[in-house]
XYZ file of N, CA and C in Angstrom:
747
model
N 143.470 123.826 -81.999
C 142.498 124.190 -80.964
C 141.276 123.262 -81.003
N 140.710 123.027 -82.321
C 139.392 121.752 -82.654
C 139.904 120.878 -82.000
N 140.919 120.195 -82.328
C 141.167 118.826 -82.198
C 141.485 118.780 -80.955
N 141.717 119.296 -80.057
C 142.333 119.620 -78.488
C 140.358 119.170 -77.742
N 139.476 119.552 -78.202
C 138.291 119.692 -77.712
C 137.500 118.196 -78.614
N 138.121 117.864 -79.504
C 137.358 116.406 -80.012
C 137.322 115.206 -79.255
N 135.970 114.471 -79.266
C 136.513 113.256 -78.455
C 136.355 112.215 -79.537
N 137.398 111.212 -78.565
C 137.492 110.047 -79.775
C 136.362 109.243 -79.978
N 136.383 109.446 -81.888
C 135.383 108.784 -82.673
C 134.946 107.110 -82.453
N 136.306 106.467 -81.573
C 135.643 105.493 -81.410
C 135.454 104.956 -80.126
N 135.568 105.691 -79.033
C 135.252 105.454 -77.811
C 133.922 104.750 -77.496
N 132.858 104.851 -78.156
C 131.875 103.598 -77.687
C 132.475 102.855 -78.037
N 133.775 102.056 -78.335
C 133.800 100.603 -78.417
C 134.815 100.041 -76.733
N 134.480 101.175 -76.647
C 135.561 100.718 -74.984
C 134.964 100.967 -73.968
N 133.359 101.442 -74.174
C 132.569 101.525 -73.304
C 131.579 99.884 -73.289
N 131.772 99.375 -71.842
C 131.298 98.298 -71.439
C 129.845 97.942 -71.953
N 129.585 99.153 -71.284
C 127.849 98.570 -70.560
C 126.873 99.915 -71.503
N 127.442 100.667 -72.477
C 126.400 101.764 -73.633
C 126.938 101.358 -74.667
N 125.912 101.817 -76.079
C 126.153 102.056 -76.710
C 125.867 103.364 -77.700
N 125.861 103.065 -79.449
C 125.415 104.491 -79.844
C 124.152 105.053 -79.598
N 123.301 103.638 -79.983
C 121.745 103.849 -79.493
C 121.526 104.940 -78.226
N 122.031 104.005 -76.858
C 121.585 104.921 -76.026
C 121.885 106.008 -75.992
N 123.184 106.609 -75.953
C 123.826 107.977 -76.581
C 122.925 108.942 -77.501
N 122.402 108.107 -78.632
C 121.626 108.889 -78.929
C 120.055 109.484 -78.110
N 119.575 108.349 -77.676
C 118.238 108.408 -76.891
C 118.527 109.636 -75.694
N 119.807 109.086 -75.234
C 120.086 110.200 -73.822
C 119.754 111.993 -74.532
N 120.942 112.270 -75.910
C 120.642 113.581 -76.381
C 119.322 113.823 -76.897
N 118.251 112.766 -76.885
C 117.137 113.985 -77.292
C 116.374 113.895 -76.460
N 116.772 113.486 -75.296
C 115.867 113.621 -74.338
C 116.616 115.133 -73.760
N 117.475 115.065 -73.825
C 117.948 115.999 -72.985
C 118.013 117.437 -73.809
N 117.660 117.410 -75.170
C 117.228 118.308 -75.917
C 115.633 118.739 -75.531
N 114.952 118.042 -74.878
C 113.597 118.280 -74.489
C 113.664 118.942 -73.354
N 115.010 118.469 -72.359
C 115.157 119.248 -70.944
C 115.221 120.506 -71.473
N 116.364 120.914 -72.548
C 116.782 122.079 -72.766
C 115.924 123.100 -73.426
N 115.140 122.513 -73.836
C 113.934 123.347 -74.619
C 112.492 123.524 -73.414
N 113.008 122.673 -72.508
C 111.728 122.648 -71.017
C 112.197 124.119 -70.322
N 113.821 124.221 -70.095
C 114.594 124.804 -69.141
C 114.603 126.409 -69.976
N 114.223 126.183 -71.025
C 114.274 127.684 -72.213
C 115.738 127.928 -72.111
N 116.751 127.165 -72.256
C 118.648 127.385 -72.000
C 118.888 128.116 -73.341
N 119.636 128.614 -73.348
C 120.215 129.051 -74.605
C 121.228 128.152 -75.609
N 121.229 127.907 -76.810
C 121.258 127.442 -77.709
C 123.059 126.542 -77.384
N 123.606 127.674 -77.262
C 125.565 127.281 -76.934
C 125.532 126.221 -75.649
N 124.286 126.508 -74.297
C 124.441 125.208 -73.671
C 124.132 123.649 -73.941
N 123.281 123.369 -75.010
C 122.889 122.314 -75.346
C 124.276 121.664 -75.884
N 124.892 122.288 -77.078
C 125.816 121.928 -77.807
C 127.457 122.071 -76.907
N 127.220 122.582 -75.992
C 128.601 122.614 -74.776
C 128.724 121.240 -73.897
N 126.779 120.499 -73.883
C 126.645 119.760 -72.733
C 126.886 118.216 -73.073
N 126.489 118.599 -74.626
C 126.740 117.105 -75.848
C 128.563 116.575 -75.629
N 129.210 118.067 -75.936
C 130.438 117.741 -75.682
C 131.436 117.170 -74.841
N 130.349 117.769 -73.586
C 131.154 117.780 -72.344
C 131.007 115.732 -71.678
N 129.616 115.552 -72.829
C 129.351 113.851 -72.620
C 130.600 113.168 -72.979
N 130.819 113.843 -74.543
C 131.452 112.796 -75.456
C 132.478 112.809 -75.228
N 133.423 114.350 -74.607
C 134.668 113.904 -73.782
C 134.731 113.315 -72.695
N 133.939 113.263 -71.112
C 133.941 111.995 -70.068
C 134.024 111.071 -70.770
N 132.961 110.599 -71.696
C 132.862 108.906 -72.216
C 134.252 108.917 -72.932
N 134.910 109.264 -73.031
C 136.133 109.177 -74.247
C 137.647 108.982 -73.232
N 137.109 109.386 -71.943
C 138.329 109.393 -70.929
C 137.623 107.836 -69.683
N 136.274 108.089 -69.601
C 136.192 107.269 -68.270
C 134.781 106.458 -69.062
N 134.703 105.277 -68.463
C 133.479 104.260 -68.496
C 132.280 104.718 -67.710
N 131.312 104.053 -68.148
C 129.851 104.343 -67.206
C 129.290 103.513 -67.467
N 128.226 102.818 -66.251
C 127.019 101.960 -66.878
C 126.102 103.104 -67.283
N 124.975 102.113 -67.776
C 123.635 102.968 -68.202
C 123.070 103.511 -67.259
N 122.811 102.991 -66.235
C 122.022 103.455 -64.971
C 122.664 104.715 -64.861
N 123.874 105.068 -65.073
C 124.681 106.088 -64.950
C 124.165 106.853 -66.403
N 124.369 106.901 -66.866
C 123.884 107.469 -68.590
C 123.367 108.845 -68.207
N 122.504 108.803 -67.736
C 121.393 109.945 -67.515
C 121.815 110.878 -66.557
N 122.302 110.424 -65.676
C 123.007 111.082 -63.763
C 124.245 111.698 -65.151
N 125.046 110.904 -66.103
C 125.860 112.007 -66.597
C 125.380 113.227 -67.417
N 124.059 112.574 -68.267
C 123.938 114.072 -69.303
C 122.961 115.357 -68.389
N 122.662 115.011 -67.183
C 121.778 115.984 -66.492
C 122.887 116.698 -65.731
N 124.349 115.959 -65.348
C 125.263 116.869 -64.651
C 126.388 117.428 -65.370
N 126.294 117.075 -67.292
C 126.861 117.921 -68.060
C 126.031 118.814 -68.226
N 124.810 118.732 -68.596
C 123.880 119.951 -69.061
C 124.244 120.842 -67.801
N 123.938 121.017 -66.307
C 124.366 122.008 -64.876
C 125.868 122.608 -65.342
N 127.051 121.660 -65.482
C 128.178 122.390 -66.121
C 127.575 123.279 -66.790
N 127.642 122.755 -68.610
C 127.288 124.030 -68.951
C 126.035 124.785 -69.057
N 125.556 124.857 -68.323
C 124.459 125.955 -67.786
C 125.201 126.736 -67.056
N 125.802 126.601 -65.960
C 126.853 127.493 -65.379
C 127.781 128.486 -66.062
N 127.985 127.306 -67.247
C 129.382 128.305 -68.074
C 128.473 129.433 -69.039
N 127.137 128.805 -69.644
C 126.670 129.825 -71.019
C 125.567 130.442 -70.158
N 125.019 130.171 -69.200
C 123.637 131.213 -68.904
C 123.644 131.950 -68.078
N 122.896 133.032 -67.975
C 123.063 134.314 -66.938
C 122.368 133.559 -65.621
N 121.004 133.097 -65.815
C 120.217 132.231 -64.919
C 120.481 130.629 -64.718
N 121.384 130.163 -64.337
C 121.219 128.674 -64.779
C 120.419 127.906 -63.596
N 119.825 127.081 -64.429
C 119.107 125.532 -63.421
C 119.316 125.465 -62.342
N 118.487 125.202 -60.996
C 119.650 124.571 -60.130
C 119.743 122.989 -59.891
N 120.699 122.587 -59.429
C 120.453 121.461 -59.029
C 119.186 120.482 -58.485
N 118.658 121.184 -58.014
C 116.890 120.229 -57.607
C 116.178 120.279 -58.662
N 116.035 121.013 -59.711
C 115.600 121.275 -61.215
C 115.640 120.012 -61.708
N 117.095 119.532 -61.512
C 117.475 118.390 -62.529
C 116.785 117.549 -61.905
N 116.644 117.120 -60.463
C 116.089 115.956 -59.792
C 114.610 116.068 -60.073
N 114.210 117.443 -60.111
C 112.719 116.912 -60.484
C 112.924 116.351 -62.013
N 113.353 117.089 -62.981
C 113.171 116.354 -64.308
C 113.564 114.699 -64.465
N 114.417 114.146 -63.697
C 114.350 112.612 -63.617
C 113.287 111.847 -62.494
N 112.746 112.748 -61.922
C 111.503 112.007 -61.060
C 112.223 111.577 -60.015
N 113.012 112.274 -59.671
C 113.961 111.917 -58.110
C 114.361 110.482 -58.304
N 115.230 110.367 -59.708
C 115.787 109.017 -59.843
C 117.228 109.455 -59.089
N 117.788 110.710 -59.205
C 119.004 110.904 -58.531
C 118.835 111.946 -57.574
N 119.642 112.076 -56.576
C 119.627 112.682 -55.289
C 120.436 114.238 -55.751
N 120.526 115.454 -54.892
C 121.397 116.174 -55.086
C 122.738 116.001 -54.676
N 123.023 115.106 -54.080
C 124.326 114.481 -53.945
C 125.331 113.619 -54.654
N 124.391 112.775 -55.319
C 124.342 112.184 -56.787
C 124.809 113.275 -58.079
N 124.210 114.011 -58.250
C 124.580 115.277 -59.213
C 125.927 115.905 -58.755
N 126.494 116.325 -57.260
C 127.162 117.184 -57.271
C 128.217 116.095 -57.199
N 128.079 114.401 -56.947
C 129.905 113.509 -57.293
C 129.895 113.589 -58.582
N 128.961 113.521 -59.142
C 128.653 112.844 -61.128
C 129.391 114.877 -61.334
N 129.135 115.841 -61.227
C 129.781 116.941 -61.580
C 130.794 117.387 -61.370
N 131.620 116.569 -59.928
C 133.239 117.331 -59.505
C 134.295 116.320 -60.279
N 133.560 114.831 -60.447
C 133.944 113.514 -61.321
C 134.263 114.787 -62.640
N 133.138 115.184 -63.460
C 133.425 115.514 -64.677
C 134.289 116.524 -64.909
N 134.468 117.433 -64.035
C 135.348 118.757 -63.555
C 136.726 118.085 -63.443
N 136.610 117.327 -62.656
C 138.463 116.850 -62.322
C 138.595 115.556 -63.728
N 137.509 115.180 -64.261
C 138.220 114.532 -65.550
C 138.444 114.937 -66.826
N 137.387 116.511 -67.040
C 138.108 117.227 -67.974
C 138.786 118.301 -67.656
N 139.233 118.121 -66.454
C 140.342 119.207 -65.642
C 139.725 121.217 -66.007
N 138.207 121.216 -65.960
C 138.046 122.067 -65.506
C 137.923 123.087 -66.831
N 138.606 122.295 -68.176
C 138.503 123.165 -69.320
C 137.207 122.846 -70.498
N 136.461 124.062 -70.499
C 135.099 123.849 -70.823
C 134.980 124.681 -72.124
N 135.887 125.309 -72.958
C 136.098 126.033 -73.903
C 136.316 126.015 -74.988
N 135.262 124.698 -75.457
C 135.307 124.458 -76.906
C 135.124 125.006 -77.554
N 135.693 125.362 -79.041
C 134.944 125.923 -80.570
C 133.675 125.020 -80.805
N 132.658 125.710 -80.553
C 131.618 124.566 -80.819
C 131.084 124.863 -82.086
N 130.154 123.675 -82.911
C 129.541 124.297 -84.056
C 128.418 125.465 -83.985
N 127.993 125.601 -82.700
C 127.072 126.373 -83.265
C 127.542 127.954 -83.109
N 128.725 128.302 -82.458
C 129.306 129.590 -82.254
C 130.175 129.698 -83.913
N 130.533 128.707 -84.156
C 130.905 128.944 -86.081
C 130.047 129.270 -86.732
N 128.780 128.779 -86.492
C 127.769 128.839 -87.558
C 127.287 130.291 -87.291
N 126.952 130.710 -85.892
C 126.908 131.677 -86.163
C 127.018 132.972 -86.053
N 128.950 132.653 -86.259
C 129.544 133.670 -86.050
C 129.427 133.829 -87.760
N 129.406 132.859 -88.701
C 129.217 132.948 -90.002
C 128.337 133.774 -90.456
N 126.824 133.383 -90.208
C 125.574 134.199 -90.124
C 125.309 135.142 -90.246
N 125.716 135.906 -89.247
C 125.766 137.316 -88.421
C 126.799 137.984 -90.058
N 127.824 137.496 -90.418
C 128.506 137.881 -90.616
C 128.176 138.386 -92.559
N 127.568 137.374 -92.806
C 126.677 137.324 -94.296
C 125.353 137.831 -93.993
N 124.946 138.303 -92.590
C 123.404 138.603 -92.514
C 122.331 137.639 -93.666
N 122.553 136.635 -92.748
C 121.645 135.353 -93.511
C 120.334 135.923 -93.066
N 119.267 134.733 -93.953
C 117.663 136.022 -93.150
C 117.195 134.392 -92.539
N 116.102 134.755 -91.892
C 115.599 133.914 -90.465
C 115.596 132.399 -91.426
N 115.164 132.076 -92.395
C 114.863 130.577 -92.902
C 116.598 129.562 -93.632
N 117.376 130.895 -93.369
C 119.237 129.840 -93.570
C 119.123 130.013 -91.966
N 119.375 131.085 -91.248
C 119.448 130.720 -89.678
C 118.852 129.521 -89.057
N 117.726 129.490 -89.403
C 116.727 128.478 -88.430
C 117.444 127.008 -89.004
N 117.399 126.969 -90.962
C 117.261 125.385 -90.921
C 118.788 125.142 -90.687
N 119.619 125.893 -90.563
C 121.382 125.770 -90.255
C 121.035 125.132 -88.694
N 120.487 125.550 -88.076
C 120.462 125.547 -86.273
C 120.028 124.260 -86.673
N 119.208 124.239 -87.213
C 118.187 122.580 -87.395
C 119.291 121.070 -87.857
N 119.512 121.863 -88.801
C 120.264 120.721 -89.213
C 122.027 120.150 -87.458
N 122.214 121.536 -87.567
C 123.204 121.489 -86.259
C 122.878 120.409 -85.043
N 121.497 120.799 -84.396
C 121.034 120.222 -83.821
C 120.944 118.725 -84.160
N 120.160 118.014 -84.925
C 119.949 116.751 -85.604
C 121.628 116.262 -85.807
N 122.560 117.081 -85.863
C 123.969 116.212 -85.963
C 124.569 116.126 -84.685
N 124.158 116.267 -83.621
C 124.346 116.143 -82.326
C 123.812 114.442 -81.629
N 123.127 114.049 -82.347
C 122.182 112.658 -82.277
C 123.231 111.604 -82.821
N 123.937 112.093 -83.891
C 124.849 111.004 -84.849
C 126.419 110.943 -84.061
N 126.300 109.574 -84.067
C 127.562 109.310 -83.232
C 128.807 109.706 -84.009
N 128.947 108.970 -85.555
C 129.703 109.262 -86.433
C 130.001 110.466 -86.931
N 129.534 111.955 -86.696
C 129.672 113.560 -87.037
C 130.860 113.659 -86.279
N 131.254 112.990 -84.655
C 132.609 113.005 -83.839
C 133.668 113.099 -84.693
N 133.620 112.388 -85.962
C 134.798 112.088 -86.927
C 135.548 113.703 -87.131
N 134.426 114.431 -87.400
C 134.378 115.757 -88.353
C 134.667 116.904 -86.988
N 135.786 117.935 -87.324
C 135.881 119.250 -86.382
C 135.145 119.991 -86.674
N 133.899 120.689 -85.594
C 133.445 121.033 -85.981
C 133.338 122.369 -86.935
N 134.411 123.000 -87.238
C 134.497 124.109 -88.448
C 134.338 123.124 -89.910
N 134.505 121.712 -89.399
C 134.215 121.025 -91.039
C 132.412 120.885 -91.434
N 131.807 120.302 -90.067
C 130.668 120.044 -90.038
C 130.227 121.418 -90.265
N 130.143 122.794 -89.674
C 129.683 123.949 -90.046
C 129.709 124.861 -91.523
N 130.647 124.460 -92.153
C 130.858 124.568 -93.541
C 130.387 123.882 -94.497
N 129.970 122.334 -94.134
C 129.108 121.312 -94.818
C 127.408 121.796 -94.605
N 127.404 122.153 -93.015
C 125.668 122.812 -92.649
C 125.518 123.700 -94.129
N 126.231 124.712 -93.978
C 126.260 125.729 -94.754
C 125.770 125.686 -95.981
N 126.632 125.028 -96.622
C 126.410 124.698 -98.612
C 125.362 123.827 -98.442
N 124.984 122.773 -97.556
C 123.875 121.949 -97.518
C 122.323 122.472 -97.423
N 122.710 123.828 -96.669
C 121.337 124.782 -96.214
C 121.732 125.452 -97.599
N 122.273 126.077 -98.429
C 122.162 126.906 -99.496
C 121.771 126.198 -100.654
N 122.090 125.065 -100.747
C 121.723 123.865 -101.797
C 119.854 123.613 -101.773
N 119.483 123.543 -100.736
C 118.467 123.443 -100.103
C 116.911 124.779 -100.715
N 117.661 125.779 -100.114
C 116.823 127.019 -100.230
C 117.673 127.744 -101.976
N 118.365 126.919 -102.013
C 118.290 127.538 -103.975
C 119.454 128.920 -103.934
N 119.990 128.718 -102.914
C 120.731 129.817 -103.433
C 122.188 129.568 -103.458
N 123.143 130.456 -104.042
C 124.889 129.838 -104.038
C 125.428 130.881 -102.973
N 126.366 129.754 -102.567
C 127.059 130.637 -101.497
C 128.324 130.596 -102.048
N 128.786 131.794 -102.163
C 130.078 132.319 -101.940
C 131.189 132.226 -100.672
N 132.003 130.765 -100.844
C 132.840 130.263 -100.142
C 133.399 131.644 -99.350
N 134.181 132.413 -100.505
C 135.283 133.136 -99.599
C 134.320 133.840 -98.355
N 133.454 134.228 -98.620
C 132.783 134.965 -97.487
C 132.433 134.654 -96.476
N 133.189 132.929 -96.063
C 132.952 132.502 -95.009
C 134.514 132.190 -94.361
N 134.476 132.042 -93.493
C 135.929 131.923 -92.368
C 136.118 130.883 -92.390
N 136.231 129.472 -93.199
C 136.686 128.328 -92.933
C 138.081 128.068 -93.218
N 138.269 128.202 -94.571
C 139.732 127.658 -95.070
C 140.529 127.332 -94.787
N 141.083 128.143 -93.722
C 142.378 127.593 -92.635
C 141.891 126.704 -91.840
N 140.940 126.606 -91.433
C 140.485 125.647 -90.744
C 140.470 124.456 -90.781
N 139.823 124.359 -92.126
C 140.192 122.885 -93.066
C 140.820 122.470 -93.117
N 141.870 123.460 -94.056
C 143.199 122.961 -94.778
C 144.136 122.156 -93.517
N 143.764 122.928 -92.158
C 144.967 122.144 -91.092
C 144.624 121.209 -90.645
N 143.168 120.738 -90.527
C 142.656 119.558 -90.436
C 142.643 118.475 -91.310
N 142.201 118.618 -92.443
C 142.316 117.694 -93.278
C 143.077 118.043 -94.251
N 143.730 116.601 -94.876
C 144.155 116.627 -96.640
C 143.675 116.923 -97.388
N 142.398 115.480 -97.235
C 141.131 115.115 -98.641
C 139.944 115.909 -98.215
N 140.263 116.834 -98.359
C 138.935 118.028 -98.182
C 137.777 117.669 -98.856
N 137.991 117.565 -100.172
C 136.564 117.078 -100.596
C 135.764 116.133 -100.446
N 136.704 114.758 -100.138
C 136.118 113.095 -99.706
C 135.406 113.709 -98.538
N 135.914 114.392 -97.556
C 135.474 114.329 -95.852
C 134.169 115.307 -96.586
N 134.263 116.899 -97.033
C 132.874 117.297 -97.030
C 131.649 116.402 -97.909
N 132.133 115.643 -98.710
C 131.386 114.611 -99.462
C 130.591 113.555 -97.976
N 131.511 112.917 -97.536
C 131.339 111.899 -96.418
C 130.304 112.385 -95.129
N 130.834 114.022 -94.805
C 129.800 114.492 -93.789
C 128.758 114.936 -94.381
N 128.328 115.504 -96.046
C 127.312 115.725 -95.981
C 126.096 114.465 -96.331
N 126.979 113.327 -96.666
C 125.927 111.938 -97.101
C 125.461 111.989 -95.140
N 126.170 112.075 -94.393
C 125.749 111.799 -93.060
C 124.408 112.492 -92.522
N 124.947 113.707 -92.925
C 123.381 115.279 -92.377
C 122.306 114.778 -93.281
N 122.411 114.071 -94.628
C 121.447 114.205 -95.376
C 120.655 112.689 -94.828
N 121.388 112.055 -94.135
C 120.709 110.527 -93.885
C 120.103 110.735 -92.596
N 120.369 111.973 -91.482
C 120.092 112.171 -90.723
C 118.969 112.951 -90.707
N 119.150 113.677 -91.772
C 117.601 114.766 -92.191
C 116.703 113.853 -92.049
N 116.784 113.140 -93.076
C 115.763 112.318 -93.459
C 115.043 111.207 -92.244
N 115.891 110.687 -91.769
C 115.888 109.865 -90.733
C 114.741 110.593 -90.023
N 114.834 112.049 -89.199
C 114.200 112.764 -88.408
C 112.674 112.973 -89.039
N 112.736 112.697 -90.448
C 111.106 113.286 -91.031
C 110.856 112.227 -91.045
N 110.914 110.553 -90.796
C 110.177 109.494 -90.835
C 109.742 109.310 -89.547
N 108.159 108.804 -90.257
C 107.004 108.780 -89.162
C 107.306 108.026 -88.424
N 108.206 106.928 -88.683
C 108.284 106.043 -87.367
C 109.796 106.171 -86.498
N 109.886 107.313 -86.553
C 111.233 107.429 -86.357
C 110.927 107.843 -84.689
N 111.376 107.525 -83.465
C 111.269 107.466 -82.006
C 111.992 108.791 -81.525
N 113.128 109.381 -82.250
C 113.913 110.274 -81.706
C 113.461 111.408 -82.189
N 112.413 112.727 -82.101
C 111.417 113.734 -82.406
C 111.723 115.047 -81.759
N 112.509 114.716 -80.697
C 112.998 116.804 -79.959
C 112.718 117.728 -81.032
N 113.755 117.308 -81.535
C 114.379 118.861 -82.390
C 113.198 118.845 -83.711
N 112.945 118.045 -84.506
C 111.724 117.868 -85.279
C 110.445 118.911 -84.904
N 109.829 118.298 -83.199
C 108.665 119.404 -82.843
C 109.368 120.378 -82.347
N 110.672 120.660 -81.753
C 111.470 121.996 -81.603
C 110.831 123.042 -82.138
N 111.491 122.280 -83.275
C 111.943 123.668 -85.102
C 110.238 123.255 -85.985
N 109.769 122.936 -85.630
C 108.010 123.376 -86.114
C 107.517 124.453 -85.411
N 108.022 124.982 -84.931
C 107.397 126.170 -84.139
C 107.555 127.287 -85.094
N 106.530 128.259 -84.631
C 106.730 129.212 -85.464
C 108.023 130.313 -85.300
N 108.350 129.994 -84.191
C 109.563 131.554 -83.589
C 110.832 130.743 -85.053
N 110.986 129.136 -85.031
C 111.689 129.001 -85.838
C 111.366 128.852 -87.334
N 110.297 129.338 -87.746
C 109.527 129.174 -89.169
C 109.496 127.938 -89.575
N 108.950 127.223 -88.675
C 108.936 125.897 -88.876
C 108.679 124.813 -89.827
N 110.531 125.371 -89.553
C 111.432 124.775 -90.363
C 111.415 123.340 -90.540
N 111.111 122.483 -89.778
C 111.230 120.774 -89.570
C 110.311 120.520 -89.955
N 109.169 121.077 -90.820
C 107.950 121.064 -91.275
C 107.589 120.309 -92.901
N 108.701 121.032 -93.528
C 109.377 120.785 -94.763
C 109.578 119.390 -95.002
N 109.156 118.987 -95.979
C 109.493 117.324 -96.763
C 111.121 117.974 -97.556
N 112.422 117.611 -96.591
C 113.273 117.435 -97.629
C 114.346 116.694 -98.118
N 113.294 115.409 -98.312
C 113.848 114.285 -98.808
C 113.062 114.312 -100.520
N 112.736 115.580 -100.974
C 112.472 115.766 -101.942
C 113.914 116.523 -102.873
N 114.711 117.094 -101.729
C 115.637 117.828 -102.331
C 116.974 116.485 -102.765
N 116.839 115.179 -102.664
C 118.145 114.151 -102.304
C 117.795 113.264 -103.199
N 116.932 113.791 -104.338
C 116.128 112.194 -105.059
C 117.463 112.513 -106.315
């Protein structure tokens, strides 16, 4: 079912005219839409996806870049919110760089190229269906979401399904706040085991990734900041607040 919803890890190399850079620049901008638009949490991480599968099936220039992640984010806004955006929403947030006509080819394009199926296992419905399930308390919730978020930016996390990446969040957030987690009490195993062989190389490999990415996000000169001033807020105990590149020495 993961792997049915993954897109391929190396599809920027068959894209002409982008690369990872911009990919990344596009998601945190559009993490700023989503935190402008107050969306709920499952559309951000539905709309990332819905990028990385078009780019994985069809080409785009850059000029195009943006006309795509503003008419994945409308998809899923449609699919996860009771209220969603409308279409002129999006045109004001690009400064009437695209028309509403523009949005609705760039959206029936993405509809008839992922034929309409929008029903990924995403990480953040693992994480926290996990959660809920261990009644984690607000500071594993928040920096789990945090860290989730910040692996949405990294081109290379594509490698990982996400029940692998959510199980790495996990022990990485418990490592963190000092406490041990008790594997069995989480729903992964099967998950793994059918995905991968070398279970331990890959959770080794994705968590050197989250931890280069943590870090990455707390340097001052670092350009890509959404989710950073996001998760400083207090509703999330702001969490992105924390020096923890103290925990990796």
């Amino acid at each position: 079912m993961e792997k049915k919803f993954m897109p391929d890890v190396d599809y920027i190399n068959y894209q002409p005219d982008i690369n990872k850079k911009m990919r990344s620049i596009l998601i945190d901008w559009l993490i700023d839409v989503h935190n402008k638009f107050k969306l709920v949490s499952k559309t951000l991480f539905l709309t990332v996806n819905i990028i990385d599968r078009f780019l994985t099936i069809k080409s785009i220039s850059r000029q195009k870049l943006q006309l795509l992640g503003i008419s994945a984010m409308l998809i899923a806004s449609k699919y996860e919110e009771i209220y969603a955006p409308e279409t002129r929403d999006f045109v004001y947030i690009t400064d009437s760089a695209y028309t509403k006509e523009d949005i609705f080819r760039m959206e029936n394009l993405i509809c008839e190229t992922l034929k309409y199926d929008f029903s990924s296992p995403s990480l953040l419905n693992i994480l926290v269906y996990n959660m809920k399930r261990n009644q984690e308390n607000k500071s594993t919730i928040c920096l789990s979401w945090y860290c989730a978020e910040i692996t949405l930016l990294e081109y290379y996390i594509l490698k990982y399904p996400p029940s692998l990446v959510a199980f790495v969040i996990i022990l990485f957030v418990k490592k963190i706040l000092n406490k041990y987690c008790k594997i069995k009490n989480y729903e992964f195993s099967f998950m793994l085991e059918k995905n991968f062989n070398d279970i331990d190389n890959n959770i080794e490999n994705c968590e050197n990734l989250i931890k280069a990415n943590i870090i990455l996000s707390q340097n001052e000169k670092h350009k890509l900041t959404a989710s950073k001033r996001k998760y400083c807020a207090k509703k999330y105990a702001e969490i992105s607040n924390a020096k923890y590149s103290i925990y990796f020495a």
